mmCIF file of C-alpha atoms and ligand atoms in Angstrom:
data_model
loop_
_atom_site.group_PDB
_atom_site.id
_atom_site.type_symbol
_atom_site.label_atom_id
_atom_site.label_comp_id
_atom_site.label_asym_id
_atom_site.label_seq_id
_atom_site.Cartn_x
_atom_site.Cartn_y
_atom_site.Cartn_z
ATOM 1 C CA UNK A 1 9.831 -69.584 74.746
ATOM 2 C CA UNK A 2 7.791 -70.666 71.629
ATOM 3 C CA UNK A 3 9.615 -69.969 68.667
ATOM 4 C CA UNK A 4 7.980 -69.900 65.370
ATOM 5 C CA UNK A 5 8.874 -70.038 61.600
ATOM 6 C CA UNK A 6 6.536 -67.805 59.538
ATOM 7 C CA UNK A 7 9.033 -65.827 57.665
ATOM 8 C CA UNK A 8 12.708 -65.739 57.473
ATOM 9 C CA UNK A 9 12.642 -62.603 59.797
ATOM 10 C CA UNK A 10 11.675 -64.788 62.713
ATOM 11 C CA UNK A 11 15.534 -66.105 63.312
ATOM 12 C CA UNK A 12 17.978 -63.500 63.309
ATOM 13 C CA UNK A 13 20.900 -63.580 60.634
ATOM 14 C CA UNK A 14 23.277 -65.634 62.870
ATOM 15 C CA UNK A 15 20.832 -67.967 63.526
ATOM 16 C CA UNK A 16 20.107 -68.196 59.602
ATOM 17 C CA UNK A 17 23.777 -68.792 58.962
ATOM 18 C CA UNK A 18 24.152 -71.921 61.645
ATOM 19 C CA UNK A 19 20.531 -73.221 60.670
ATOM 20 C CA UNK A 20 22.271 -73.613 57.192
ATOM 21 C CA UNK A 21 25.435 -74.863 58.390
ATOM 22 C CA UNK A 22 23.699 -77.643 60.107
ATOM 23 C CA UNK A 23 21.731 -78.664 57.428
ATOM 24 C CA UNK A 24 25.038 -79.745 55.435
ATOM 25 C CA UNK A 25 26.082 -81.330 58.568
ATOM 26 C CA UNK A 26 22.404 -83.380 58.872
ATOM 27 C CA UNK A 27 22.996 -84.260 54.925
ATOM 28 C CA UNK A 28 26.156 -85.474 55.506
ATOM 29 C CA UNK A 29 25.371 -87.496 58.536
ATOM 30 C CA UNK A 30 22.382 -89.052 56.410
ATOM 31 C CA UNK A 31 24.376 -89.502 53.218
ATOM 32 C CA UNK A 32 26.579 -91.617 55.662
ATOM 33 C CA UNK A 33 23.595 -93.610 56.988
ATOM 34 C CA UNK A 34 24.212 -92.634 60.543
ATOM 35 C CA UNK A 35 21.190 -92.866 62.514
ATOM 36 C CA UNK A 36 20.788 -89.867 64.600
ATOM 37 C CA UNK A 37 16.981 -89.513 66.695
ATOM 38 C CA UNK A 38 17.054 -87.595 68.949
ATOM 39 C CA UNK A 39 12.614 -86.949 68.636
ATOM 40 C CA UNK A 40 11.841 -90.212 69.067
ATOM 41 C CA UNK A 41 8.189 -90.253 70.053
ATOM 42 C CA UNK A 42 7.524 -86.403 69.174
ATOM 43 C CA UNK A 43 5.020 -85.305 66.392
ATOM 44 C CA UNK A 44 4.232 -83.086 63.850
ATOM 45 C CA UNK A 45 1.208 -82.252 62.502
ATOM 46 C CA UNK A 46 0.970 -81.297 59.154
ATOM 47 C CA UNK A 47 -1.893 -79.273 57.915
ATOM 48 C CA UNK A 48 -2.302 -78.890 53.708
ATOM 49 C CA UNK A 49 -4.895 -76.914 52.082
ATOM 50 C CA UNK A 50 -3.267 -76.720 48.803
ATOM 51 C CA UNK A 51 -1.413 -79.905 46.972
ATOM 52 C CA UNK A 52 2.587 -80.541 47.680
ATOM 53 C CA UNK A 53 4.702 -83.416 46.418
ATOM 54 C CA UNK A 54 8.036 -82.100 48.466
ATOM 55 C CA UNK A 55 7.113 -80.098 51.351
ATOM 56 C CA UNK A 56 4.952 -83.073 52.374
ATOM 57 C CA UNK A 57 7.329 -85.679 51.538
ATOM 58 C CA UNK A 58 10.547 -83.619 53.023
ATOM 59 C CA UNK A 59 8.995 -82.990 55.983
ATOM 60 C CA UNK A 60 7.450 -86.707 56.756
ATOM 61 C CA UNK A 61 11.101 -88.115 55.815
ATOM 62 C CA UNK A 62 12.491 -85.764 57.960
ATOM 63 C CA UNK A 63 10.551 -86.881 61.401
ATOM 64 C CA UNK A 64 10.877 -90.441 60.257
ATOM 65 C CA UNK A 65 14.555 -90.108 59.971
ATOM 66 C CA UNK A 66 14.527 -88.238 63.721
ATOM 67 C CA UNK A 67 12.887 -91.249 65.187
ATOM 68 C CA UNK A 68 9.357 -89.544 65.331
ATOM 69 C CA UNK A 69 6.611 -89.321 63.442
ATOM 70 C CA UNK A 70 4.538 -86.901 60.966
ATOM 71 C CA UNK A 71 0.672 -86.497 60.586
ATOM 72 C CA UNK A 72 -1.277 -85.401 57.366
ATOM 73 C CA UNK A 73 -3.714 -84.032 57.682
ATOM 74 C CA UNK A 74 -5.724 -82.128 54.661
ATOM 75 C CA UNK A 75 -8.178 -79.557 55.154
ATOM 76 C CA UNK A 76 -10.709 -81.924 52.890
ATOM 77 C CA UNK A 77 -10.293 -84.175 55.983
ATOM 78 C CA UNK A 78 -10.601 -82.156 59.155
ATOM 79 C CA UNK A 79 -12.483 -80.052 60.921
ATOM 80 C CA UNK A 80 -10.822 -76.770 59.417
ATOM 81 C CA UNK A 81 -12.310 -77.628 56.254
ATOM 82 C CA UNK A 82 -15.689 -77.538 57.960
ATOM 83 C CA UNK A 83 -15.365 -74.121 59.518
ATOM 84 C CA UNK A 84 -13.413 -75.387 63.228
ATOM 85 C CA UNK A 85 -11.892 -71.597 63.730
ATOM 86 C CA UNK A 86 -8.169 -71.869 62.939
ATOM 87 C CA UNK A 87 -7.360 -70.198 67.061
ATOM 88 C CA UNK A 88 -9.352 -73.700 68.372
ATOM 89 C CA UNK A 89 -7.430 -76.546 66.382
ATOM 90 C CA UNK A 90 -4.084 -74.572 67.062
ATOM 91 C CA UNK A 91 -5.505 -74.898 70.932
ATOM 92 C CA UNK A 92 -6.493 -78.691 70.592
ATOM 93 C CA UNK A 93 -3.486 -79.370 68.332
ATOM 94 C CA UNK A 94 -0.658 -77.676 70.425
ATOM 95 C CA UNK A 95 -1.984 -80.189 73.179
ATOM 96 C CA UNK A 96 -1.405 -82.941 71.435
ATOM 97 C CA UNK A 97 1.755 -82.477 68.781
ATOM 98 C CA UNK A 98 5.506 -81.111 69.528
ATOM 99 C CA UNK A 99 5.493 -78.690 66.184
ATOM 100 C CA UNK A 100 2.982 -78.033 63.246
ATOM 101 C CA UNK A 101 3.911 -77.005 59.757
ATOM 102 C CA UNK A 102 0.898 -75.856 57.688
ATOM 103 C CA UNK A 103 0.429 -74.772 53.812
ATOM 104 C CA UNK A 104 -2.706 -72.415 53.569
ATOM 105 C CA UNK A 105 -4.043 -69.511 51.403
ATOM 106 C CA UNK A 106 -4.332 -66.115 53.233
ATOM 107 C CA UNK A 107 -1.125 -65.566 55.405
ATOM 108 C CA UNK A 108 -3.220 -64.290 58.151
ATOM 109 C CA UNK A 109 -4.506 -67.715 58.961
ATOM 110 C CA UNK A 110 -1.093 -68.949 60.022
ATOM 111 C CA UNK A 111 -0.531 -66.212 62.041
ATOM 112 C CA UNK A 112 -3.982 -66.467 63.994
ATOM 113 C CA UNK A 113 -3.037 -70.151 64.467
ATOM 114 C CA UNK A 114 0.581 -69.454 65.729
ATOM 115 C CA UNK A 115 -0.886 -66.491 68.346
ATOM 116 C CA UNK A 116 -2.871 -69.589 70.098
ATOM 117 C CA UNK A 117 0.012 -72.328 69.722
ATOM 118 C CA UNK A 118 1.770 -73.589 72.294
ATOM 119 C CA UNK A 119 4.379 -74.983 70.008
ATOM 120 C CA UNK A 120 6.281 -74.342 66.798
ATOM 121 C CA UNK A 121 4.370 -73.604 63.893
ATOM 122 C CA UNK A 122 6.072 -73.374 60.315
ATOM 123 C CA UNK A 123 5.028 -71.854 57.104
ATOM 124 C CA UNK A 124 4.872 -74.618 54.779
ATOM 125 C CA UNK A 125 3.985 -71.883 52.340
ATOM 126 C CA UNK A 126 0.980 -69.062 51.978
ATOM 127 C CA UNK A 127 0.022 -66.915 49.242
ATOM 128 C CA UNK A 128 2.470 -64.005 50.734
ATOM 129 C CA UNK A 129 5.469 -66.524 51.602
ATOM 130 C CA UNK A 130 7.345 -69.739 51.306
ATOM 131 C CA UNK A 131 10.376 -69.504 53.944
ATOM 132 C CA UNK A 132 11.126 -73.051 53.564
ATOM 133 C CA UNK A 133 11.841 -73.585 50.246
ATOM 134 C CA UNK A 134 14.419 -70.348 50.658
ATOM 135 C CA UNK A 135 16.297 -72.512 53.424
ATOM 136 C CA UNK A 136 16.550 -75.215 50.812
ATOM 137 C CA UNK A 137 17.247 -72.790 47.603
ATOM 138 C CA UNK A 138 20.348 -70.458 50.406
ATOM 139 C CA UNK A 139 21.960 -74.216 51.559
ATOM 140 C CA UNK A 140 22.429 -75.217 47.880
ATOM 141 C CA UNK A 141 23.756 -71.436 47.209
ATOM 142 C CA UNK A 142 26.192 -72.443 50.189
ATOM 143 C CA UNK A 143 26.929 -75.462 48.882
ATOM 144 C CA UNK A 144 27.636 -74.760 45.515
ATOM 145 C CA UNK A 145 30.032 -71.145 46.442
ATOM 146 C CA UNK A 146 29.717 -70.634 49.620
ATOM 147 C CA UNK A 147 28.578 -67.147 51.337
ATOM 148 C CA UNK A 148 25.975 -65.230 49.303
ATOM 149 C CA UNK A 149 26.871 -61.942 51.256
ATOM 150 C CA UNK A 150 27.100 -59.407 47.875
ATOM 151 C CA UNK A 151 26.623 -61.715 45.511
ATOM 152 C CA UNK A 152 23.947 -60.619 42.819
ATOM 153 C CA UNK A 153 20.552 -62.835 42.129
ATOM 154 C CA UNK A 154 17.890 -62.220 39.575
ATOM 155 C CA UNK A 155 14.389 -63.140 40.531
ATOM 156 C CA UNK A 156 12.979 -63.417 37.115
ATOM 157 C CA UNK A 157 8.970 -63.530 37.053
ATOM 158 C CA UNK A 158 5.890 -63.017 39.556
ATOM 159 C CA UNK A 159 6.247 -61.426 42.213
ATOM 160 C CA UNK A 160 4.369 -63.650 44.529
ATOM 161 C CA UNK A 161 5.311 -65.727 47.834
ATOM 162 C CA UNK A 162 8.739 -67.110 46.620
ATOM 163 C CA UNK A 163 9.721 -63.668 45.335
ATOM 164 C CA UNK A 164 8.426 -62.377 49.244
ATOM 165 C CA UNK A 165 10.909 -65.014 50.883
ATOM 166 C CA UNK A 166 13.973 -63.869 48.284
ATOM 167 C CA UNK A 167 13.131 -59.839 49.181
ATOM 168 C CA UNK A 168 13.248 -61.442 52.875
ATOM 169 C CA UNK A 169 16.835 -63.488 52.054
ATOM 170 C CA UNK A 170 18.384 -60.612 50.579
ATOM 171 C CA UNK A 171 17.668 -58.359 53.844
ATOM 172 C CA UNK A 172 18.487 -61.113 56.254
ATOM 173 C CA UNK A 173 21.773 -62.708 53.902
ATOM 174 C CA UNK A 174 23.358 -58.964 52.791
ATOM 175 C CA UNK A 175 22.923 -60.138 48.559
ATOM 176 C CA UNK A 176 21.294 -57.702 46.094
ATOM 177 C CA UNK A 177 18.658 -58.835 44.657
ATOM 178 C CA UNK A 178 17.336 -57.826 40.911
ATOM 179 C CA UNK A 179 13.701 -58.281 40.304
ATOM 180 C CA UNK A 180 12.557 -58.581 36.406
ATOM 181 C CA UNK A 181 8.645 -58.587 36.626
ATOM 182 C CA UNK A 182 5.677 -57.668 33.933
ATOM 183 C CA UNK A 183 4.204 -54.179 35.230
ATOM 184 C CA UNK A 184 1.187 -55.634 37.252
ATOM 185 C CA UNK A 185 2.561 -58.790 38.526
ATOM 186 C CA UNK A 186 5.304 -56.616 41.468
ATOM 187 C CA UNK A 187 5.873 -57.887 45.298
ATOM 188 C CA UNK A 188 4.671 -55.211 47.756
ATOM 189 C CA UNK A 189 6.032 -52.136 48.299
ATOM 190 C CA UNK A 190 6.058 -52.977 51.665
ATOM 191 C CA UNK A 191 8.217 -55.738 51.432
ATOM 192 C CA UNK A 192 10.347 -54.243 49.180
ATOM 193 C CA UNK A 193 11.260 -51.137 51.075
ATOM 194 C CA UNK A 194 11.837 -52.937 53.742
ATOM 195 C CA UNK A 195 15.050 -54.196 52.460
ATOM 196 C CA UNK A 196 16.258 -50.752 51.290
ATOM 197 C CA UNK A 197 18.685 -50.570 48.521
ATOM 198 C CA UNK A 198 19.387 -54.523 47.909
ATOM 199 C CA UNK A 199 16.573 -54.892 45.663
ATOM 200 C CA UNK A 200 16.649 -53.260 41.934
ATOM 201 C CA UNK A 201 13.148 -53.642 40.312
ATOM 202 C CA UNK A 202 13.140 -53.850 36.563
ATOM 203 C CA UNK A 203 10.291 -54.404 34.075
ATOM 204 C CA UNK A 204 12.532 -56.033 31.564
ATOM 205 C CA UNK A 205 13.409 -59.400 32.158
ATOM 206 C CA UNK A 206 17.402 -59.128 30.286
ATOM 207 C CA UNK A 207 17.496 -55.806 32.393
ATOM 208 C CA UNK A 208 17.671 -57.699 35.628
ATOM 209 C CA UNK A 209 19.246 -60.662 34.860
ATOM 210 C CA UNK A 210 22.545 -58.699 34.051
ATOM 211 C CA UNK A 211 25.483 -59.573 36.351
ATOM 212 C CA UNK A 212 23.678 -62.554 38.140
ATOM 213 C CA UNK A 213 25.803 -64.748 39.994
ATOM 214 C CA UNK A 214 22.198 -66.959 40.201
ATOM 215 C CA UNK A 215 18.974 -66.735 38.147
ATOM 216 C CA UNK A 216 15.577 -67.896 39.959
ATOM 217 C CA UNK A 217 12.540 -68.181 38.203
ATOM 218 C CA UNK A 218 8.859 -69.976 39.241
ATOM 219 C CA UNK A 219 5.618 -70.602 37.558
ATOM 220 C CA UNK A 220 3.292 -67.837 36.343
ATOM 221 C CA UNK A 221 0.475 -69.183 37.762
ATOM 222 C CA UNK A 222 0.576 -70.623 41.567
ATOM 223 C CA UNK A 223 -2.093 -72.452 43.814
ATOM 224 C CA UNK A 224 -4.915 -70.690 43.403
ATOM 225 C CA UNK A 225 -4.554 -68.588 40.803
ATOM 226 C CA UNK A 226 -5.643 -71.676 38.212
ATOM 227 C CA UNK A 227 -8.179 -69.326 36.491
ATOM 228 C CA UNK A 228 -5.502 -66.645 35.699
ATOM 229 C CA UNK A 229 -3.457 -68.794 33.561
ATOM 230 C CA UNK A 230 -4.184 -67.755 30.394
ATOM 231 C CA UNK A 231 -3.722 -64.223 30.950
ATOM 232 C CA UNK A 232 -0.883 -64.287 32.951
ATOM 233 C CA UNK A 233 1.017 -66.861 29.921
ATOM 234 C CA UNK A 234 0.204 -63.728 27.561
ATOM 235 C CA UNK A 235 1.794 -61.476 30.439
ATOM 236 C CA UNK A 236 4.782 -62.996 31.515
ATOM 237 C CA UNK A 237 5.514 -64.651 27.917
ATOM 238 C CA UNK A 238 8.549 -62.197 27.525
ATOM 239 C CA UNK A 239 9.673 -63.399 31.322
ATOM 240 C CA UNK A 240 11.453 -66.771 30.480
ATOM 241 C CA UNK A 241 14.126 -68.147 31.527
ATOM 242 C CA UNK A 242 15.696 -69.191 28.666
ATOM 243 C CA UNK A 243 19.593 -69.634 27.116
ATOM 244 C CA UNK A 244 19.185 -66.033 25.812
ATOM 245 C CA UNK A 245 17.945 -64.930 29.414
ATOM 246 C CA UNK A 246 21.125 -66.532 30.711
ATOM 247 C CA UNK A 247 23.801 -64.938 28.850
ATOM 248 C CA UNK A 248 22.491 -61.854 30.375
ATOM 249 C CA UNK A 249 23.775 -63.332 33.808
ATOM 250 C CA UNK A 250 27.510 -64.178 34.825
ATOM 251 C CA UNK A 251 29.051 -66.962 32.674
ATOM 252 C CA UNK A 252 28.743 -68.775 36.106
ATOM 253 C CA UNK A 253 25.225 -67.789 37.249
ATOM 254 C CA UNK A 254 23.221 -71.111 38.783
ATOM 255 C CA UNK A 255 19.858 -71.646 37.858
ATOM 256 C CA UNK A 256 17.184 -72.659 40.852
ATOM 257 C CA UNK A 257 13.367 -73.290 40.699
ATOM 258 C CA UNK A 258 11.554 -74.689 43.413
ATOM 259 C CA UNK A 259 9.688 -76.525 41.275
ATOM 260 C CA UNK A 260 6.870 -78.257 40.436
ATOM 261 C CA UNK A 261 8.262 -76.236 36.897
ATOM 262 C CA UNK A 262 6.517 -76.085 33.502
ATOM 263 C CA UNK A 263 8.928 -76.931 30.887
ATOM 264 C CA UNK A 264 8.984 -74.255 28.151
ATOM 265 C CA UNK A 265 7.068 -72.010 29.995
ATOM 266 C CA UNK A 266 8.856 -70.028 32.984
ATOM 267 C CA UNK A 267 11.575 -72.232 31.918
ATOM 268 C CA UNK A 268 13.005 -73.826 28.812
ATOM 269 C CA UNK A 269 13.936 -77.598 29.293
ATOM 270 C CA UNK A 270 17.438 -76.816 27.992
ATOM 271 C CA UNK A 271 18.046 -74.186 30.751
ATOM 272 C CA UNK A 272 16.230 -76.620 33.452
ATOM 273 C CA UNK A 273 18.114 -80.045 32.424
ATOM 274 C CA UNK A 274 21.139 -77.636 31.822
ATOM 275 C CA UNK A 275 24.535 -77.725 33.411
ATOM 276 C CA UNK A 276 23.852 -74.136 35.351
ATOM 277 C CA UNK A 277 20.530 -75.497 36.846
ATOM 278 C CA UNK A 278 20.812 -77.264 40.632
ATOM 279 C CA UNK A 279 17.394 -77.487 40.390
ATOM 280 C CA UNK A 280 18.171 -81.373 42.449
ATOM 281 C CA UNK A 281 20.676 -80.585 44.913
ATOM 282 C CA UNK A 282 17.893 -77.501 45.958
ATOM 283 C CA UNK A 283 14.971 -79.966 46.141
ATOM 284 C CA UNK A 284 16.824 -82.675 48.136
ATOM 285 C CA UNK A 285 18.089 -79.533 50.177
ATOM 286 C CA UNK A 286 14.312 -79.043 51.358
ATOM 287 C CA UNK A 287 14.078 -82.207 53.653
ATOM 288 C CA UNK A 288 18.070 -81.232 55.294
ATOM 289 C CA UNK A 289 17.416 -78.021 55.593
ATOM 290 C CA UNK A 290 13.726 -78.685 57.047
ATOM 291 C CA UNK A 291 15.569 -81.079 59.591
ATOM 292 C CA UNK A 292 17.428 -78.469 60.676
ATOM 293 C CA UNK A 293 14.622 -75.908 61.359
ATOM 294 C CA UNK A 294 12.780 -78.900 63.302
ATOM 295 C CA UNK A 295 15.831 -79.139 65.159
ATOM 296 C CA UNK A 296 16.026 -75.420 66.009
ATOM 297 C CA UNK A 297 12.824 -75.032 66.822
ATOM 298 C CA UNK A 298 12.092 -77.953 69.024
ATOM 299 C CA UNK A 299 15.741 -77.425 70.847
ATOM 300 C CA UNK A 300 14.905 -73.096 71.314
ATOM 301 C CA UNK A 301 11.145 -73.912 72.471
ATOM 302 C CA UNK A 302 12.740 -76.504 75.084
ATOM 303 C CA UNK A 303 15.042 -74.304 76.368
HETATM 304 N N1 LIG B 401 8.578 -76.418 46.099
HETATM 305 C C1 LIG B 401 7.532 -76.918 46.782
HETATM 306 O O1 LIG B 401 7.113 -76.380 47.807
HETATM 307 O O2 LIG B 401 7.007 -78.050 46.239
HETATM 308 P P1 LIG B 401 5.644 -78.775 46.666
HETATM 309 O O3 LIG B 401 4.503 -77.876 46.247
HETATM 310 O O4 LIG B 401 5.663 -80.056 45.891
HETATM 311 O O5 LIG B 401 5.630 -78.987 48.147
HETATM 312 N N1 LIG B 402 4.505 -69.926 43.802
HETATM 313 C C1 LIG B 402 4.145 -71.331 43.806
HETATM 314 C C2 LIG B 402 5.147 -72.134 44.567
HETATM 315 C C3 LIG B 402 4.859 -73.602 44.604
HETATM 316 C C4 LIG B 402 5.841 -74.376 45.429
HETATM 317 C C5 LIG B 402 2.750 -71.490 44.389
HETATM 318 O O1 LIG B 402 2.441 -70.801 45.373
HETATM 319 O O2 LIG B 402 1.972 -72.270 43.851
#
């Protein structure tokens, strides 16, 4: 059966806990230099209609180091960005490549495209949700003190596709998860509700950093929302993360982004650069943990 990677809901809890497991054991394996390929000769296409420095670059390593091989291919490029329906490349492509990852706008498109393919498809991110980089930001969690089952994190910020994916983490993982976000700038209800009592919504930014074991913020403005900037800087100016911000949270509390971040914006560079921040470790995390969704995916649609 053809098993997909849209949101975090598509693998069950269990298989979210081994998928994260194994990506420490693929980073260890690499940090070692052991050569392990086991997809030599399979493909995947990657579609992009919005920029990326380390989904693109994590997920072209990642094939590479598998002994196979990754395609870019940008919407300015293909046939997509000339009006090819999204159902008829994911019924060429599917014929052609072993998994596709794409980054798009409306979340909808990546779900038309996965009804019509044959094989894998991940969310590389949409405007609604980015389940990758949540692989990447729970492994580093792991890493760094171990299960997140009732630990506390405060999503400080928009509530846009990141903020979707952590609403999604804290249902799948068991954590609670504290929202701080200007009135106007919420997730959906939907989403929210969904996860039941985990998730505490505040409108003040100290509010919902209190008792944070980890404090996540992003930028104001994300892909596509360019023209917004201004007036979401004047909304969200009492929304950084800052050194203040962080003695609100456990002495403890980690700091993640998934970056690109805007220094002294969402972020100050003192909290970013600081010794609280694995900002690193959770962007390396993005082409093990990616490995080991590849690896689930291609093994469970095999089987
Ligand atoms: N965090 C993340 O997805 O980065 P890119 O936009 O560079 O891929
Ligand atoms: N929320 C950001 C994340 C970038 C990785 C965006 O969608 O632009």
């Amino acid at each position: 059966m053809t098993r997909h990677f849209l949101t975090l809901l598509d693998l069950s809890s269990d298989e979210l806990r081994d998928l994260l497991a194994r990506a420490s054991e693929l980073k260890a394996m690499q940090h070692k230099g052991e050569s392990y390929t086991p997809f030599n000769n399979k493909t995947l296409a990657m579609l992009f209609d919005k920029s990326s420095t380390r989904t693109r670059v994590s997920f072209e390593a990642g094939m590479a180091q598998f002994g196979g091989h990754a395609l870019f291919l940008s919407s300015k490029d293909t046939q997509l960005g000339r009006g090819e329906p999204v159902e008829d490349a994911a019924r060429v492509l599917s014929r052609m490549v072993d998994i596709v990852m794409i980054r798009t706008f409306a979340h909808e498109t990546i779900e038309r495209f996965a009804r019509e393919s044959s094989v894998p498809v991940i969310n590389g991110l949409t405007d609604l949700y980015h389940p990758c980089q949540l692989l990447a930001d729970l492994q580093t969690w792991f890493e760094h003190r171990g299960d997140i089952k009732g630990a506390t994190v405060a999503w400080i910020g928009d509530g846009n596709n990141m903020c979707h994916s952590y609403v999604n983490a804290a249902r799948q993982l068991d954590f609670n998860l504290r929202i701080g976000c200007p009135t106007g700038y919420e997730p959906q209800a939907s989403t929210i509700a969904a996860a039941g009592d985990r998730i505490y919504l505040s409108h003040d930014a100290n509010d919902a950093a209190k008792n944070a074991d980890l404090v996540v913020t992003d930028v104001w403005a994300s892909m596509g929302q360019e023209q917004e900037q201004n007036s979401r800087a004047a909304a969200f100016s009492l929304f950084q993360v800052n050194k203040l911000l962080m003695q609100c949270a456990n002495k403890d509390a980690l700091f993640m982004h998934c970056l690109p971040a805007h220094r002294d914006e969402e972020v100050t560079t003192e909290v970013l650069e600081g010794p609280q921040s694995v900002v690193w470790d959770e962007a390396e995390n993005r082409l093990h943990a990616q490995k080991a969704l590849i690896e689930f995916l291609l093994n469970a649609s095999s089987a």
